[in-house]
Amino acid sequence: MKRRIAAVTAAATAVLVVAGCSSSSGGGKDGDKPGAKKTESAADRQAREYREAAKKDRAKMLEVAVAYRKADAVHDGEAACRLLTDQERGRRGSSPEECAKFYRPLHDDVRKAVEAASFSVTGDPVDAPSTGDHPAGTGVLVTRQSTSEGQTAYTRTALRMVKVKGQWLVDQNMEVLDSEMGKSSPVLSALTRSR
């Protein structure tokens, strides 16, 4: 009789253990059931929204950097000057109109060659500390790739991007020298170099 009670007790314990294991993995929450939609905590939602906003903001910054380099390269003064901070635009003229006049029209053949070039961001943006009269910002490397007579050439420009009243603008524009490409950060080397 004792053996029978012991066997029943062992069987009951095994059932409880198995039942306990299966119920503990589900936790009794709808979010843990297969196919059920998980609920997001307020903190998780806020973190996700911040990451999404930062990603969109970064994409916008890179878009402005490329748009500026294209406009600058083809000497579209109006478009280029709109994408500059007041301080940087001031180097080309005190008003947007004077800045636009700074850009002289290109000869047709040169303009066509520049328009055929491709512009892209190379590498990741980097934090750019303030230097001289430039505020802290984000350094971006924009590469222009052009082909002429079967030869491909690359021109690399470091841009200091700053946010002014919610809009990304260019505050510094420096050509990256070939000798700087071997450095740990060609962008920072160019942006902190004396003109």
mmCIF file of C-alpha atoms in Angstrom:
data_model
loop_
_atom_site.group_PDB
_atom_site.id
_atom_site.type_symbol
_atom_site.label_atom_id
_atom_site.label_comp_id
_atom_site.label_asym_id
_atom_site.label_seq_id
_atom_site.Cartn_x
_atom_site.Cartn_y
_atom_site.Cartn_z
ATOM 1 C CA MET A 1 0.000 0.000 0.000
ATOM 2 C CA LYS A 2 2.834 2.372 0.849
ATOM 3 C CA ARG A 3 4.416 1.645 -2.518
ATOM 4 C CA ARG A 4 1.157 2.448 -4.268
ATOM 5 C CA ILE A 5 0.806 5.800 -2.409
ATOM 6 C CA ALA A 6 4.419 6.644 -3.199
ATOM 7 C CA ALA A 7 3.870 5.884 -6.890
ATOM 8 C CA VAL A 8 0.674 7.996 -7.000
ATOM 9 C CA THR A 9 2.455 10.839 -5.183
ATOM 10 C CA ALA A 10 5.399 10.667 -7.621
ATOM 11 C CA ALA A 11 3.032 10.680 -10.611
ATOM 12 C CA ALA A 12 1.092 13.649 -9.219
ATOM 13 C CA THR A 13 4.337 15.534 -8.559
ATOM 14 C CA ALA A 14 5.506 14.878 -12.129
ATOM 15 C CA VAL A 15 2.196 16.210 -13.501
ATOM 16 C CA LEU A 16 2.474 19.331 -11.381
ATOM 17 C CA VAL A 17 6.077 19.907 -12.442
ATOM 18 C CA VAL A 18 5.166 19.546 -16.125
ATOM 19 C CA ALA A 19 2.115 21.770 -15.692
ATOM 20 C CA GLY A 20 4.171 24.294 -13.757
ATOM 21 C CA CYS A 21 6.809 24.421 -16.475
ATOM 22 C CA SER A 22 4.307 24.960 -19.253
ATOM 23 C CA SER A 23 2.370 27.652 -17.417
ATOM 24 C CA SER A 24 5.474 29.487 -16.251
ATOM 25 C CA SER A 25 6.780 29.929 -19.811
ATOM 26 C CA GLY A 26 3.529 31.568 -20.878
ATOM 27 C CA GLY A 27 3.190 33.590 -17.739
ATOM 28 C CA GLY A 28 -0.519 33.787 -18.411
ATOM 29 C CA LYS A 29 -0.065 36.913 -20.536
ATOM 30 C CA ASP A 30 -1.608 37.235 -23.975
ATOM 31 C CA GLY A 31 1.621 38.775 -25.252
ATOM 32 C CA ASP A 32 3.498 35.519 -24.711
ATOM 33 C CA LYS A 33 1.101 33.289 -26.664
ATOM 34 C CA PRO A 34 2.135 32.425 -30.207
ATOM 35 C CA GLY A 35 0.503 34.786 -32.689
ATOM 36 C CA ALA A 36 -0.583 37.238 -29.985
ATOM 37 C CA LYS A 37 0.475 40.869 -30.362
ATOM 38 C CA LYS A 38 2.895 41.930 -27.619
ATOM 39 C CA THR A 39 2.103 45.081 -25.755
ATOM 40 C CA GLU A 40 4.848 47.708 -25.672
ATOM 41 C CA SER A 41 5.677 49.518 -22.468
ATOM 42 C CA ALA A 42 5.729 53.311 -22.484
ATOM 43 C CA ALA A 43 9.509 53.311 -21.966
ATOM 44 C CA ASP A 44 10.056 50.852 -24.834
ATOM 45 C CA ARG A 45 7.779 52.880 -27.112
ATOM 46 C CA GLN A 46 9.595 56.115 -26.243
ATOM 47 C CA ALA A 47 12.985 54.482 -26.894
ATOM 48 C CA ARG A 48 11.752 53.080 -30.221
ATOM 49 C CA GLU A 49 10.324 56.464 -31.284
ATOM 50 C CA TYR A 50 13.601 58.165 -30.335
ATOM 51 C CA ARG A 51 15.598 55.667 -32.424
ATOM 52 C CA GLU A 52 13.252 56.144 -35.391
ATOM 53 C CA ALA A 53 13.426 59.943 -35.105
ATOM 54 C CA ALA A 54 17.228 59.820 -34.846
ATOM 55 C CA LYS A 55 17.384 57.588 -37.935
ATOM 56 C CA LYS A 56 15.152 59.965 -39.918
ATOM 57 C CA ASP A 57 17.135 62.953 -38.668
ATOM 58 C CA ARG A 58 20.418 61.331 -39.699
ATOM 59 C CA ALA A 59 18.988 60.533 -43.148
ATOM 60 C CA LYS A 60 17.898 64.166 -43.525
ATOM 61 C CA MET A 61 21.363 65.398 -42.502
ATOM 62 C CA LEU A 62 23.036 63.163 -45.099
ATOM 63 C CA GLU A 63 20.517 64.264 -47.728
ATOM 64 C CA VAL A 64 21.380 67.925 -47.078
ATOM 65 C CA ALA A 65 25.120 67.160 -47.219
ATOM 66 C CA VAL A 66 24.820 65.501 -50.645
ATOM 67 C CA ALA A 67 22.447 68.196 -51.970
ATOM 68 C CA TYR A 68 24.896 70.913 -50.906
ATOM 69 C CA ARG A 69 27.870 69.193 -52.585
ATOM 70 C CA LYS A 70 25.921 68.760 -55.832
ATOM 71 C CA ALA A 71 24.802 72.392 -55.836
ATOM 72 C CA ASP A 72 28.291 73.616 -54.929
ATOM 73 C CA ALA A 73 29.940 71.501 -57.641
ATOM 74 C CA VAL A 74 27.659 72.711 -60.450
ATOM 75 C CA HIS A 75 27.830 76.291 -59.136
ATOM 76 C CA ASP A 76 24.112 76.504 -58.365
ATOM 77 C CA GLY A 77 24.629 79.406 -55.994
ATOM 78 C CA GLU A 78 21.009 79.794 -54.943
ATOM 79 C CA ALA A 79 20.653 76.148 -53.907
ATOM 80 C CA ALA A 80 24.097 75.972 -52.286
ATOM 81 C CA CYS A 81 23.686 79.197 -50.304
ATOM 82 C CA ARG A 82 20.310 78.086 -48.899
ATOM 83 C CA LEU A 83 22.077 75.099 -47.328
ATOM 84 C CA LEU A 84 24.777 77.131 -45.553
ATOM 85 C CA THR A 85 24.736 78.606 -42.061
ATOM 86 C CA ASP A 86 24.710 82.414 -41.918
ATOM 87 C CA GLN A 87 28.334 82.354 -40.817
ATOM 88 C CA GLU A 88 29.500 80.114 -43.668
ATOM 89 C CA ARG A 89 27.400 81.964 -46.218
ATOM 90 C CA GLY A 90 29.003 85.190 -44.978
ATOM 91 C CA ARG A 91 32.332 83.963 -46.362
ATOM 92 C CA ARG A 92 30.781 84.222 -49.828
ATOM 93 C CA GLY A 93 28.751 87.392 -49.331
ATOM 94 C CA SER A 94 26.735 88.993 -46.575
ATOM 95 C CA SER A 95 23.342 88.250 -48.124
ATOM 96 C CA PRO A 96 21.951 85.172 -49.889
ATOM 97 C CA GLU A 97 21.976 87.150 -53.145
ATOM 98 C CA GLU A 98 25.645 88.118 -52.778
ATOM 99 C CA CYS A 99 26.475 84.548 -51.847
ATOM 100 C CA ALA A 100 24.761 83.265 -55.007
ATOM 101 C CA LYS A 101 26.781 85.732 -57.117
ATOM 102 C CA PHE A 102 29.965 84.247 -55.635
ATOM 103 C CA TYR A 103 29.331 81.186 -57.815
ATOM 104 C CA ARG A 104 30.283 82.004 -61.399
ATOM 105 C CA PRO A 105 28.556 79.956 -64.111
ATOM 106 C CA LEU A 106 30.499 76.963 -65.414
ATOM 107 C CA HIS A 107 31.262 76.457 -69.095
ATOM 108 C CA ASP A 108 28.741 74.079 -70.651
ATOM 109 C CA ASP A 109 31.202 71.204 -71.132
ATOM 110 C CA VAL A 110 32.439 71.477 -67.520
ATOM 111 C CA ARG A 111 28.887 71.741 -66.214
ATOM 112 C CA LYS A 112 27.815 68.614 -68.144
ATOM 113 C CA ALA A 113 30.767 66.669 -66.762
ATOM 114 C CA VAL A 114 29.973 67.739 -63.191
ATOM 115 C CA GLU A 115 26.270 66.975 -63.621
ATOM 116 C CA ALA A 116 27.192 63.457 -64.793
ATOM 117 C CA ALA A 117 29.176 62.811 -61.591
ATOM 118 C CA SER A 118 27.718 60.853 -58.705
ATOM 119 C CA PHE A 119 27.774 62.086 -55.112
ATOM 120 C CA SER A 120 27.530 59.859 -52.057
ATOM 121 C CA VAL A 121 28.296 59.794 -48.353
ATOM 122 C CA THR A 122 31.342 57.696 -47.559
ATOM 123 C CA GLY A 123 31.683 56.111 -44.115
ATOM 124 C CA ASP A 124 29.824 57.053 -40.972
ATOM 125 C CA PRO A 125 29.275 60.589 -39.675
ATOM 126 C CA VAL A 126 31.572 61.575 -36.798
ATOM 127 C CA ASP A 127 31.279 64.053 -33.944
ATOM 128 C CA ALA A 128 33.208 67.184 -34.887
ATOM 129 C CA PRO A 129 34.367 69.324 -31.946
ATOM 130 C CA SER A 130 34.246 73.093 -32.195
ATOM 131 C CA THR A 131 37.316 74.601 -33.780
ATOM 132 C CA GLY A 132 38.168 78.211 -34.577
ATOM 133 C CA ASP A 133 34.888 79.981 -35.252
ATOM 134 C CA HIS A 134 33.043 76.754 -36.131
ATOM 135 C CA PRO A 135 30.657 75.250 -33.568
ATOM 136 C CA ALA A 136 30.602 71.579 -32.646
ATOM 137 C CA GLY A 137 28.683 69.544 -35.189
ATOM 138 C CA THR A 138 28.757 66.355 -37.200
ATOM 139 C CA GLY A 139 31.434 65.631 -39.773
ATOM 140 C CA VAL A 140 30.327 63.983 -43.017
ATOM 141 C CA LEU A 141 32.490 62.800 -45.917
ATOM 142 C CA VAL A 142 30.881 63.283 -49.335
ATOM 143 C CA THR A 143 32.621 61.688 -52.311
ATOM 144 C CA ARG A 144 32.181 62.861 -55.882
ATOM 145 C CA GLN A 145 32.924 60.193 -58.470
ATOM 146 C CA SER A 146 33.406 61.329 -62.048
ATOM 147 C CA THR A 147 34.545 59.542 -65.190
ATOM 148 C CA SER A 148 36.312 61.195 -68.106
ATOM 149 C CA GLU A 149 37.935 59.438 -71.055
ATOM 150 C CA GLY A 150 37.708 56.089 -69.280
ATOM 151 C CA GLN A 151 39.396 57.394 -66.114
ATOM 152 C CA THR A 152 37.554 57.575 -62.792
ATOM 153 C CA ALA A 153 38.406 60.357 -60.374
ATOM 154 C CA TYR A 154 37.301 60.896 -56.788
ATOM 155 C CA THR A 155 36.993 64.200 -54.968
ATOM 156 C CA ARG A 156 36.299 63.971 -51.254
ATOM 157 C CA THR A 157 34.897 66.798 -49.183
ATOM 158 C CA ALA A 158 34.457 66.983 -45.435
ATOM 159 C CA LEU A 159 31.403 68.927 -44.317
ATOM 160 C CA ARG A 160 30.612 70.185 -40.826
ATOM 161 C CA MET A 161 26.871 69.789 -40.398
ATOM 162 C CA VAL A 162 25.063 71.742 -37.682
ATOM 163 C CA LYS A 163 21.420 71.998 -36.803
ATOM 164 C CA VAL A 164 20.000 75.522 -36.834
ATOM 165 C CA LYS A 165 16.359 76.011 -35.819
ATOM 166 C CA GLY A 166 15.581 72.383 -36.608
ATOM 167 C CA GLN A 167 17.261 72.414 -40.029
ATOM 168 C CA TRP A 168 20.556 70.784 -40.999
ATOM 169 C CA LEU A 169 22.992 73.229 -42.615
ATOM 170 C CA VAL A 170 26.626 73.190 -43.721
ATOM 171 C CA ASP A 171 28.963 75.258 -41.537
ATOM 172 C CA GLN A 172 32.295 74.166 -43.018
ATOM 173 C CA ASN A 173 33.413 72.720 -46.340
ATOM 174 C CA MET A 174 36.962 71.343 -46.668
ATOM 175 C CA GLU A 175 38.500 69.230 -49.413
ATOM 176 C CA VAL A 176 40.024 66.051 -47.986
ATOM 177 C CA LEU A 177 43.615 65.667 -49.121
ATOM 178 C CA ASP A 178 44.867 62.294 -50.392
ATOM 179 C CA SER A 179 47.387 62.291 -47.525
ATOM 180 C CA GLU A 180 44.512 62.517 -45.033
ATOM 181 C CA MET A 181 42.772 59.407 -46.356
ATOM 182 C CA GLY A 182 45.199 57.183 -44.416
ATOM 183 C CA LYS A 183 44.362 58.852 -41.101
ATOM 184 C CA SER A 184 41.973 57.355 -38.567
ATOM 185 C CA SER A 185 39.422 60.070 -39.394
ATOM 186 C CA PRO A 186 40.013 61.909 -42.683
ATOM 187 C CA VAL A 187 36.931 64.027 -41.960
ATOM 188 C CA LEU A 188 38.203 65.342 -38.623
ATOM 189 C CA SER A 189 41.683 65.851 -40.084
ATOM 190 C CA ALA A 190 40.232 68.076 -42.813
ATOM 191 C CA LEU A 191 37.789 69.943 -40.558
ATOM 192 C CA THR A 192 40.455 70.783 -37.972
ATOM 193 C CA ARG A 193 43.143 71.695 -40.504
ATOM 194 C CA SER A 194 44.069 75.342 -40.895
ATOM 195 C CA ARG A 195 42.811 76.768 -44.169
#
